[in-house]
Coordinates of C-alpha atoms in Angstrom, one line a residue:
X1 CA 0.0 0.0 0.0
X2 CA 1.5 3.1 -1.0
X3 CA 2.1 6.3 1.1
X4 CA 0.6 9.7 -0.4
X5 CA 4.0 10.7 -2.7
X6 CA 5.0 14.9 -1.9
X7 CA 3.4 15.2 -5.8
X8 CA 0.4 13.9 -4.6
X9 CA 0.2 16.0 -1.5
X10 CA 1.3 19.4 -3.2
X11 CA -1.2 18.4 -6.1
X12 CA -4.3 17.8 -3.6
X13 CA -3.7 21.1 -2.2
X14 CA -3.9 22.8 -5.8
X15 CA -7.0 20.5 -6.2
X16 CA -8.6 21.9 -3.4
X17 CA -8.3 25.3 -5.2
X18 CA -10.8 24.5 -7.7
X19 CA -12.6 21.9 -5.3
X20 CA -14.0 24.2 -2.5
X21 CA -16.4 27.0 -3.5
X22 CA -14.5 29.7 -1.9
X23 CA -11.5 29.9 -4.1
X24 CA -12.9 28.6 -7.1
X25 CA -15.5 31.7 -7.4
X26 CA -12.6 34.5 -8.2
X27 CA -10.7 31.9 -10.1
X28 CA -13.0 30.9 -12.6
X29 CA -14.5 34.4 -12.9
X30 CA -11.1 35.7 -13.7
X31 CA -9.8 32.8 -16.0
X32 CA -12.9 32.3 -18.1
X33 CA -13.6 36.8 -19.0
X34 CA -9.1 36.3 -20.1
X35 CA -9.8 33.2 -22.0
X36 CA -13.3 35.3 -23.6
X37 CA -10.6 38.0 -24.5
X38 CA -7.6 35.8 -25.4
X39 CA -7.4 37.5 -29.1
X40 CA -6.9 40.7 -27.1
X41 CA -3.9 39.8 -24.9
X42 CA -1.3 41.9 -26.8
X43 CA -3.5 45.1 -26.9
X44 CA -2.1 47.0 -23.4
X45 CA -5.6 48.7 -23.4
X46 CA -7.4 45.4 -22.6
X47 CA -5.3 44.5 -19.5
X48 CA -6.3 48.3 -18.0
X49 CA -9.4 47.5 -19.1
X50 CA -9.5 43.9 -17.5
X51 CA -7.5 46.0 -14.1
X52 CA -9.9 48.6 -13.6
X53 CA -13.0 45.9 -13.9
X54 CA -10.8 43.7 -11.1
X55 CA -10.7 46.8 -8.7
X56 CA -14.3 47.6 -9.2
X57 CA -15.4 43.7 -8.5
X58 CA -13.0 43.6 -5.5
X59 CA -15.4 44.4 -3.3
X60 CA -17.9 41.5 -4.4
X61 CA -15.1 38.9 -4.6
X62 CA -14.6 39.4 -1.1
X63 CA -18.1 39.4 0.0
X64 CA -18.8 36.0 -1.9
X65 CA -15.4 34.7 -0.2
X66 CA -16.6 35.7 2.9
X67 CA -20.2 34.5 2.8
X68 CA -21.2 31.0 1.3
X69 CA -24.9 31.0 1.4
X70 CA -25.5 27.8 2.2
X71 CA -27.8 25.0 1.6
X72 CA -31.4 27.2 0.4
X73 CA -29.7 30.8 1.0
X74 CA -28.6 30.1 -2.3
X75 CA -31.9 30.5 -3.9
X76 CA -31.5 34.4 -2.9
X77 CA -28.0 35.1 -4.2
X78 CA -30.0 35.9 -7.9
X79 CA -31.3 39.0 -6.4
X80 CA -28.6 41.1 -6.5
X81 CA -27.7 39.6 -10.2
X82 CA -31.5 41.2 -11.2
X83 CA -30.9 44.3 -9.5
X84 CA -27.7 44.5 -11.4
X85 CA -29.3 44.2 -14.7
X86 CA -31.8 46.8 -13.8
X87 CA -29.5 49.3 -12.4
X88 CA -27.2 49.0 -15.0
X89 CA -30.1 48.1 -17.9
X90 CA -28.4 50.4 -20.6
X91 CA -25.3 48.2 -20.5
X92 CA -24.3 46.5 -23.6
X93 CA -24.4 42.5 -22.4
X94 CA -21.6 40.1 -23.8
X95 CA -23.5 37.0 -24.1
X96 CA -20.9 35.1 -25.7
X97 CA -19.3 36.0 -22.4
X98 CA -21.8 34.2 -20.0
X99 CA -22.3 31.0 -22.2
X100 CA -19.1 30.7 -22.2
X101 CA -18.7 30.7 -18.2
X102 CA -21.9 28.5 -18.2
X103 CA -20.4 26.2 -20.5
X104 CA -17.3 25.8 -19.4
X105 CA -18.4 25.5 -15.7
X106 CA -20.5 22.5 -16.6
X107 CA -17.3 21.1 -18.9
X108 CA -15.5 21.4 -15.6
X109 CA -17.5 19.8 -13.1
X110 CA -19.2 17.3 -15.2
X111 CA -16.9 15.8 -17.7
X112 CA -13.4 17.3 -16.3
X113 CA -14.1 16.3 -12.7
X114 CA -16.8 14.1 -12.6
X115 CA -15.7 11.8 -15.1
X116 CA -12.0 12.7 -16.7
X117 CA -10.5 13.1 -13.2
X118 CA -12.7 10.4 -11.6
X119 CA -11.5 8.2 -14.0
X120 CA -8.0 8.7 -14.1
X121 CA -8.1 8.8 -9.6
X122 CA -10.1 6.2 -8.6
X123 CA -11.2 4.1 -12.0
X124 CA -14.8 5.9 -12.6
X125 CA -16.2 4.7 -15.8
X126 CA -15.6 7.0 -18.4
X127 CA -19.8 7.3 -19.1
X128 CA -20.0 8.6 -15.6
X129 CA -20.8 12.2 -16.9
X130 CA -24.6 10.7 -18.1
X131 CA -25.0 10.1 -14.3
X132 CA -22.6 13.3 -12.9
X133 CA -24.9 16.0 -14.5
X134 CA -27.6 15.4 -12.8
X135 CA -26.0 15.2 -9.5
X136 CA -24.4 18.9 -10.0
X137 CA -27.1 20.6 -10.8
X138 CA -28.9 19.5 -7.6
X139 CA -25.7 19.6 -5.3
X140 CA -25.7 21.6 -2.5
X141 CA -22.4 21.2 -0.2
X142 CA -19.4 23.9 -0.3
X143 CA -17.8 22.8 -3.4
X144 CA -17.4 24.1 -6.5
X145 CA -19.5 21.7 -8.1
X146 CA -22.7 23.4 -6.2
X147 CA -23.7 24.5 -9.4
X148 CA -27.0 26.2 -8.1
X149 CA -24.5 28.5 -6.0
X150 CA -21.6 29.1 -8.6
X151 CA -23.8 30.5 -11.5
X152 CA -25.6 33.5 -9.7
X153 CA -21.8 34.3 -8.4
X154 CA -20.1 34.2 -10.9
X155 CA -22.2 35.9 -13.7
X156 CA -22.5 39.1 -11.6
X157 CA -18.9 38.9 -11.1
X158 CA -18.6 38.7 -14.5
X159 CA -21.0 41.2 -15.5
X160 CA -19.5 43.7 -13.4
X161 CA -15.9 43.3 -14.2
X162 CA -17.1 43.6 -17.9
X163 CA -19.2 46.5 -17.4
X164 CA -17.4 48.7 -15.2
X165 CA -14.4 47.8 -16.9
X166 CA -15.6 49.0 -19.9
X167 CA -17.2 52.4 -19.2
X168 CA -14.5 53.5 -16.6
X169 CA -11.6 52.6 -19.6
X170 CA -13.9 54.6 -22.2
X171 CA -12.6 58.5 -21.7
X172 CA -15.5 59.6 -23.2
X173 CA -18.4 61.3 -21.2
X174 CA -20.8 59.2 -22.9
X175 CA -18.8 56.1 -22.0
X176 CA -17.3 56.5 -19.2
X177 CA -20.3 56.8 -16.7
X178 CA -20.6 53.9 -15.3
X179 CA -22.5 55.2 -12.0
X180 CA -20.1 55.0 -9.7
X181 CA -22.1 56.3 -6.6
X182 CA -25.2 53.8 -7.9
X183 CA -22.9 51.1 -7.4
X184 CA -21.5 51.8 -4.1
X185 CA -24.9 51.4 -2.9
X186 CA -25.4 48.0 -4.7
X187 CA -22.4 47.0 -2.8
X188 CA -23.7 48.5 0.2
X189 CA -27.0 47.2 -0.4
X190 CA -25.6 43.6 -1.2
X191 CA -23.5 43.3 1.8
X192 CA -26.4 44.5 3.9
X193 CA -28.5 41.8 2.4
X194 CA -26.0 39.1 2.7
X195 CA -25.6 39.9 6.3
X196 CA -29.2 39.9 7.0
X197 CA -29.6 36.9 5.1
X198 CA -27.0 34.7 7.4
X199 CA -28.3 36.4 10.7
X200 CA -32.0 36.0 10.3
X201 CA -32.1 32.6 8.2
X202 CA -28.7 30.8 8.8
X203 CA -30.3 28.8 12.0
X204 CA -28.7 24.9 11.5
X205 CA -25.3 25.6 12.7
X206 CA -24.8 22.9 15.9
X207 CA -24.3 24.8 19.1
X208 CA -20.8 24.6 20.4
X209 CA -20.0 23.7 24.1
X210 CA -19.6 26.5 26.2
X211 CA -16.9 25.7 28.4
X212 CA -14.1 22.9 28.4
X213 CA -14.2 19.4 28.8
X214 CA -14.0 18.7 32.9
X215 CA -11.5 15.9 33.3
X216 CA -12.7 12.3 34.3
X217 CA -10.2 9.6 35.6
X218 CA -10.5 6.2 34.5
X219 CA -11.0 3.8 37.2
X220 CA -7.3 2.9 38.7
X221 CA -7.8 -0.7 38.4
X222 CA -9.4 -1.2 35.2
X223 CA -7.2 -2.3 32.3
X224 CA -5.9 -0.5 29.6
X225 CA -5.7 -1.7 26.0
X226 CA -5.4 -0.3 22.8
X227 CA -8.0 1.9 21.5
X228 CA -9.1 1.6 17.5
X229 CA -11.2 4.4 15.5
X230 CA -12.4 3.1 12.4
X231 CA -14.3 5.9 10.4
X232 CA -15.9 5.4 7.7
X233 CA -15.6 8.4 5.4
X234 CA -18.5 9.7 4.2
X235 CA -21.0 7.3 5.7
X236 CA -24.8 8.3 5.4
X237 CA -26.8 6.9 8.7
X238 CA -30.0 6.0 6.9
X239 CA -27.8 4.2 4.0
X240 CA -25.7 2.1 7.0
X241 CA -29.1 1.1 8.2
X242 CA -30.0 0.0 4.8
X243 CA -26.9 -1.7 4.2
X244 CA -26.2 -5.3 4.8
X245 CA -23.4 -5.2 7.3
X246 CA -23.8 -8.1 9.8
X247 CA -20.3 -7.5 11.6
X248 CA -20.8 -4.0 12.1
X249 CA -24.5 -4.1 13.4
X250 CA -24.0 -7.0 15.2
X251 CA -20.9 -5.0 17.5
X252 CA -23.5 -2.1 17.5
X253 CA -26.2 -4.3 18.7
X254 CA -23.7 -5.5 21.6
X255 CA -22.4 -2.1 22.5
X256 CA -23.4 1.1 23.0
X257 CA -24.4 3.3 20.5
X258 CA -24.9 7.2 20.0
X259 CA -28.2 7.9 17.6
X260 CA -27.9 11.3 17.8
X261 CA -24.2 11.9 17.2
X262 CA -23.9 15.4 15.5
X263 CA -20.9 16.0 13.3
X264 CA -19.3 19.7 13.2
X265 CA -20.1 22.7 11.1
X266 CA -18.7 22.9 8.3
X267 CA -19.0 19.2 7.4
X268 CA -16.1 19.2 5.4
X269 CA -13.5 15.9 5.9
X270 CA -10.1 17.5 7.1
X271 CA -12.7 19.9 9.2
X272 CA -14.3 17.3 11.2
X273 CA -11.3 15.1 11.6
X274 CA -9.4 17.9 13.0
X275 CA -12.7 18.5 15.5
X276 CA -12.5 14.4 16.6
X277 CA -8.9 14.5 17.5
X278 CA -8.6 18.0 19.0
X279 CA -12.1 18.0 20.8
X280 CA -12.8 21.7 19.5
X281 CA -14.6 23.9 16.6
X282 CA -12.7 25.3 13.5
X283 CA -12.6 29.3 15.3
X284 CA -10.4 27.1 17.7
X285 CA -7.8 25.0 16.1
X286 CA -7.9 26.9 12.9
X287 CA -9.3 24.8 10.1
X288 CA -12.1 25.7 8.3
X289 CA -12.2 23.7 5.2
X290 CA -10.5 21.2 3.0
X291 CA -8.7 24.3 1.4
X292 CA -6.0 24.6 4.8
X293 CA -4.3 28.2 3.6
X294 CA -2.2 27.9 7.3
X295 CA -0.9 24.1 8.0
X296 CA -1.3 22.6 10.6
X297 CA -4.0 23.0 13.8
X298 CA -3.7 25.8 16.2
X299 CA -4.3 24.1 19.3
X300 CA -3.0 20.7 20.8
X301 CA -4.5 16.8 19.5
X302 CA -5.0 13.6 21.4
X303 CA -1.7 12.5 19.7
X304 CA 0.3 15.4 21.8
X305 CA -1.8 14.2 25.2
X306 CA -0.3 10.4 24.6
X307 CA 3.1 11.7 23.7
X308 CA 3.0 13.9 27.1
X309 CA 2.1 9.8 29.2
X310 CA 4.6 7.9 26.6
X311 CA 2.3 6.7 24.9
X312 CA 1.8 6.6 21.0
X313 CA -0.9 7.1 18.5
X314 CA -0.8 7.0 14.7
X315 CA -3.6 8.2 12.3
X316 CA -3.8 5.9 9.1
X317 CA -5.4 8.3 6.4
X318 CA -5.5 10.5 2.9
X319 CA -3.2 13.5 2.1
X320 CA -5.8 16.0 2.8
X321 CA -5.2 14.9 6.7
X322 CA -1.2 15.5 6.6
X323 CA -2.1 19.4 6.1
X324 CA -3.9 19.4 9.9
X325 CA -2.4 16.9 11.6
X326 CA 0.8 16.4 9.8
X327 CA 3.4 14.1 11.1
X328 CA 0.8 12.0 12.9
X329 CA -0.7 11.1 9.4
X330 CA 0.3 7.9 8.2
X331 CA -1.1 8.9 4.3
X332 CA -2.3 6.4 1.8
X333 CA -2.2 7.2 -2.2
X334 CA -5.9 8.2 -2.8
X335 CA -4.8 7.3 -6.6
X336 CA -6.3 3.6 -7.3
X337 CA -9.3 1.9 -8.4
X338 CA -11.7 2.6 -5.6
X339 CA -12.6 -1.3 -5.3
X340 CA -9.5 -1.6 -3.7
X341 CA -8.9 1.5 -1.9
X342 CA -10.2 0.1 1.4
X343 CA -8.5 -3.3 0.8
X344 CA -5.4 -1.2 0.3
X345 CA -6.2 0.9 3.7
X346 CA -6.6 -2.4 6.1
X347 CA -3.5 -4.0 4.7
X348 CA -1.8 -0.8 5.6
X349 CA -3.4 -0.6 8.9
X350 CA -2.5 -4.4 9.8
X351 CA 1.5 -3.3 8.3
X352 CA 1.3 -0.2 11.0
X353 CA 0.0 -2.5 13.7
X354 CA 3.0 -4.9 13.6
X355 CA 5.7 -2.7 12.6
X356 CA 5.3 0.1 15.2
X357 CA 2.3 -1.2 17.7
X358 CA 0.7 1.8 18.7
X359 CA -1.5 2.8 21.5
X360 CA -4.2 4.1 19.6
X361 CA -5.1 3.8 15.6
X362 CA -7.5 5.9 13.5
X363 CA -8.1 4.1 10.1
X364 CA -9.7 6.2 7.3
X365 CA -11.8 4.1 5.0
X366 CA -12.3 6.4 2.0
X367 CA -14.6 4.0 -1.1
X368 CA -18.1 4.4 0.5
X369 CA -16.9 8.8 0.4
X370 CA -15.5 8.7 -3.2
X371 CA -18.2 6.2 -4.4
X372 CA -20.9 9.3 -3.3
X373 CA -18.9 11.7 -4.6
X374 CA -18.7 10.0 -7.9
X375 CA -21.6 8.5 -8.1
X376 CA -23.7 10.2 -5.8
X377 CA -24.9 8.5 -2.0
X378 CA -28.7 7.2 -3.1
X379 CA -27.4 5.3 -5.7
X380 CA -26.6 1.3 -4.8
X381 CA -22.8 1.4 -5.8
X382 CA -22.2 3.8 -2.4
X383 CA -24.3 1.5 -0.3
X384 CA -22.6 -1.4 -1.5
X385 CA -19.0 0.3 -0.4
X386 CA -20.8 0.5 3.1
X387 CA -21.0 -3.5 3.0
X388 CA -17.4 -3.8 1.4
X389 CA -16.2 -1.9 4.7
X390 CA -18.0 -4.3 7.1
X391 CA -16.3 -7.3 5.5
X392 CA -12.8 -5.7 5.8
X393 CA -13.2 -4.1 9.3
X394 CA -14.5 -7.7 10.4
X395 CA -11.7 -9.3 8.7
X396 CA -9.0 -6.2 10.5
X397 CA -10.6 -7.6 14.0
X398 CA -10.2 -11.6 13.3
X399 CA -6.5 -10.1 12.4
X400 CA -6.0 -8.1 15.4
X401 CA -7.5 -10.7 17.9
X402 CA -4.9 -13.4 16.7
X403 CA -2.1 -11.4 17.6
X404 CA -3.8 -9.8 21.1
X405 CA -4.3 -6.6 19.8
X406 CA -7.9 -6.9 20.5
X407 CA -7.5 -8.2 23.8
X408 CA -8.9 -5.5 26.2
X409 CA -9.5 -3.5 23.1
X410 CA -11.7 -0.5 22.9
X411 CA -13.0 0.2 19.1
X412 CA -14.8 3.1 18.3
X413 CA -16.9 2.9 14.9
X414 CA -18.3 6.0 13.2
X415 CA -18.5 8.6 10.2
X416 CA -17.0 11.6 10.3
X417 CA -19.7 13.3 8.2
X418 CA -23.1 12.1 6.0
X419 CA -23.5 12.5 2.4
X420 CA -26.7 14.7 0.8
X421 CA -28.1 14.0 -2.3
X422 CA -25.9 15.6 -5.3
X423 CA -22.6 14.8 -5.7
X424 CA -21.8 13.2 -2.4
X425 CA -22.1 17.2 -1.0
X426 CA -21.3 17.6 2.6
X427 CA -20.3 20.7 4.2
X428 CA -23.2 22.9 4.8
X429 CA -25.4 20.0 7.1
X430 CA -27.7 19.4 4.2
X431 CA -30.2 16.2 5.1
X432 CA -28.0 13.3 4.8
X433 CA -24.6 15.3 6.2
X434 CA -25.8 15.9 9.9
X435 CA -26.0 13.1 12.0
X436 CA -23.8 9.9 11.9
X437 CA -23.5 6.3 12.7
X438 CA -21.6 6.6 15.9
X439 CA -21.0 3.1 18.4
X440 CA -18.6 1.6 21.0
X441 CA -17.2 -2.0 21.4
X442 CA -15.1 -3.5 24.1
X443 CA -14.6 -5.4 27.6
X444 CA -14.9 -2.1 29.0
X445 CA -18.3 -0.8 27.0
X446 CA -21.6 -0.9 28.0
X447 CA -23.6 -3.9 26.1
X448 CA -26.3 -3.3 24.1
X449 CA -27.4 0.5 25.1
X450 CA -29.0 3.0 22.7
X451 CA -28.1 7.2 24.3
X452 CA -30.6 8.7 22.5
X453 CA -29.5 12.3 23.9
X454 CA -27.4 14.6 21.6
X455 CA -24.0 14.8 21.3
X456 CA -21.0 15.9 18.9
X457 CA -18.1 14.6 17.2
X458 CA -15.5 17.2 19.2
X459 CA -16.4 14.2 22.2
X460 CA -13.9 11.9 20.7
X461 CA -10.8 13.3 21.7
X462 CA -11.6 13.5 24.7
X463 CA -12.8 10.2 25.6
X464 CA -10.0 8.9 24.0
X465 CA -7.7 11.1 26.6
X466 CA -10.2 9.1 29.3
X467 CA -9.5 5.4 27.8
X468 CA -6.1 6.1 27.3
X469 CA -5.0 7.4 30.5
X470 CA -3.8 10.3 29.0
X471 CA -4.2 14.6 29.7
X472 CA -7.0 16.5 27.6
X473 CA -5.9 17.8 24.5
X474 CA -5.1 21.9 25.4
X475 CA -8.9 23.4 23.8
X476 CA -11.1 20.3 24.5
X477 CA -14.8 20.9 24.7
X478 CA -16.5 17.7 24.4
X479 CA -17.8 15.9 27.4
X480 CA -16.0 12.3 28.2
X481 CA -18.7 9.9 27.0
X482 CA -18.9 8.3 30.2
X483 CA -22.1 6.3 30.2
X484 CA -20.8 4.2 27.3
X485 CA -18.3 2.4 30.1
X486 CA -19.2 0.2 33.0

């Protein structure tokens, strides 16, 4: 099983760049008005043309980098693109302009992404694009694939770095009045509306805790084994419940289980692992989306607390996690044919296991994410990754309980986020995303109990710090999850 190579690492970061909706927006915008106006690259007047339009659209680049508009806010981001065209009514319209965004944005996320790169990553058929369409165009996670969120964005981006542009480069009086002071009210006006919009209708973000995690010590006397996390990335509650998975319900069944386990705001992968194993929200240790523009977290992980006791944990998972947690990341290639990317994954995890025996193991499993993402999550091909999965985790347990490794073992079984309809989207806590599969297994674990009351994802590290034996992690804010041990 190969490790993530430094190309692959450097080249998921540039991925993210087009991947998450926040950077794409200004790149596309900007790349697809030069490509419009390629013929005039060697004309100096175009590029103060092109300059001026920037500096006038600067002000709405960074309002739609600031605010997402999530899930059904997006439905209201056409209202400033209408009051655009009426303010402005007189202005001449490139149209060629704007089917050529809208073209090329569904080239890129349809055939470039969701079949061209799909294909060439992780063995997509190369017909996936009949399938891929339809799951853009109703996506609605924080990606740049969201396609109902993209195209009011980026057409009045484009519109006014094409109209302002123009008249304030035209010297003439005729030309050159753009209506400057009208605009700086539709800015005003649209940064107004944007924040009245999030404040009064942007209600679904989970609570945080209030204070930090009060510290519980294990019984003296109790043993202590190793601890295991196996999360299934990407895994949909209702499609686990649908899935035949014998081994994993059967563990749930004599365990305790969490039915209303919340993951974190926004539902994003190297977001909510960096919550699990920190036990705080992004404004705490720093990360706030695939996209990481600082590396690294900002405040201290359960893999610092064992160090501080001697003790050692590793975290088996994609390159995306190296840019959080770095050196604790043991990264697999994501670049193979997703049937045997989880295969590939527990072979790993069993090579980690006997090579440097560590206290505690996180395994990624990443084919029941990247099926949803390429194929979407109510399809049968993602719910058949979710019974793939069982079979390998029960075959990683017959493995580990040969050697002794599961001897006094505590596993921890979970999802670090759901999947909505669309592309796989998660991110914004669309139905689907929200709450996830969440159960305990062990000597030490309560047998056959069902917590129905809420809880979050930032409880992990914490009750890991509490199996463990070892300190909290510096910021944590999730309660130890105490009445899942005898």
């Amino acid at each position: 099983m190969k490790k993530a190579s430094g190309f692959e690492i450097v080249a998921a970061r540039c991925w993210n760049l087009l991947n998450e909706g926040k950077p794409f927006t200004p790149i596309f915008t900007v790349s697809v008005y030069a490509l419009y106006h390629m013929g005039s690259w060697g004309d100096g007047a175009f590029w103060t043309q092109f300059g001026l339009g920037l500096l006038a659209g600067l002000p709405l680049f960074a309002l739609y980098f600031h605010y997402d508009f999530p899930l059904f806010l997006r439905n209201y981001l056409w209202f400033p693109v209408v009051a655009a065209l009426i303010l402005w009514r007189d202005a001449p319209l490139e149209l060629g302009l704007y089917a050529l965004a809208i073209g090329l944005f569904l080239f890129f996320t349809i055939y470039f992404w969701g079949t061209f790169y799909y294909h060439l990553r992780i063995g997509t058929s190369w017909w996936n694009f009949k399938r891929f369409w339809k799951l853009v165009l109703k996506n609605s996670d924080s990606t740049s694939g969201n396609a109902q969120e993209q195209l009011p964005k980026f057409l009045l981006l484009l519109f006014v770095v094409d109209t302002a542009g123009a008249k304030w480069a035209d010297a003439s009086a005729a030309g050159g009045d753009f209506g400057w002071g009208t605009y700086l009210l539709f800015l005003a006006g649209t940064a107004l509306f944007a924040w009245v919009m999030h404040r009064n209708l942007f209600d679904w973000k989970p609570k945080e805790m209030p204070g930090y995690t009060t510290p519980i010590e294990a019984p003296a006397d109790r043993p202590e084994g190793k601890v295991f996390v196996l999360v299934i990335d990407g895994m949909r509650k209702d499609r686990f419940e649908e899935a035949d998975a014998p081994f994993l319900k059967k563990w749930r069944a004599a365990g305790t289980e969490y039915t209303q386990m919340e993951t974190v705001y926004p539902a994003r992968t190297v977001v909510c692992f960096s919550s699990m194993f920190t036990g705080t929200y992004p404004r705490e240790h720093g990360i706030t989306s695939n996209m990481v523009w600082k590396l690294g977290i900002k405040v201290e992980s359960i893999f610092d607390s064992l160090r501080k006791v001697g003790k050692r944990g590793r975290l088996l998972g994609i390159a995306h996690l190296i840019d959080s947690m770095g050196d604790d990341v043991e990264s697999v290639t994501a670049v193979m044919h997703n049937d045997k990317a989880d295969r590939n994954i527990m072979e790993r995890a069993k090579l980690i296991m006997a090579e440097q025996d560590p206290d505690l193991l996180v395994v990624q499993f990443i084919a029941t994410d990247q099926t949803g993402h390429s194929m979407g999550a109510l399809y049968g091909e993602y719910r058949q990754k979710i019974e793939e999965a069982d079979a390998l985790i029960a075959e990683f347990v017959a493995w580990l309980t040969e050697r002794g490794d599961a001897d006094d073992a505590t596993f921890i079984v979970c999802a670090d986020h759901g999947q909505a309809d669309g592309i796989g989207g998660h991110g914004h806590l669309d139905e689907g995303e929200r709450y996830v599969p969440f159960f305990l297994h062990g000597p030490r674990v309560r047998q056959g109990v069902k917590i129905d009351a809420k809880q979050s994802l930032v409880s992990v590290a914490p009750t890991l710090s509490y199996l463990l034996g070892a300190p909290l992690p510096s910021h944590s804010r999730g309660p130890v999850l105490t009445d899942a041990f005898e």
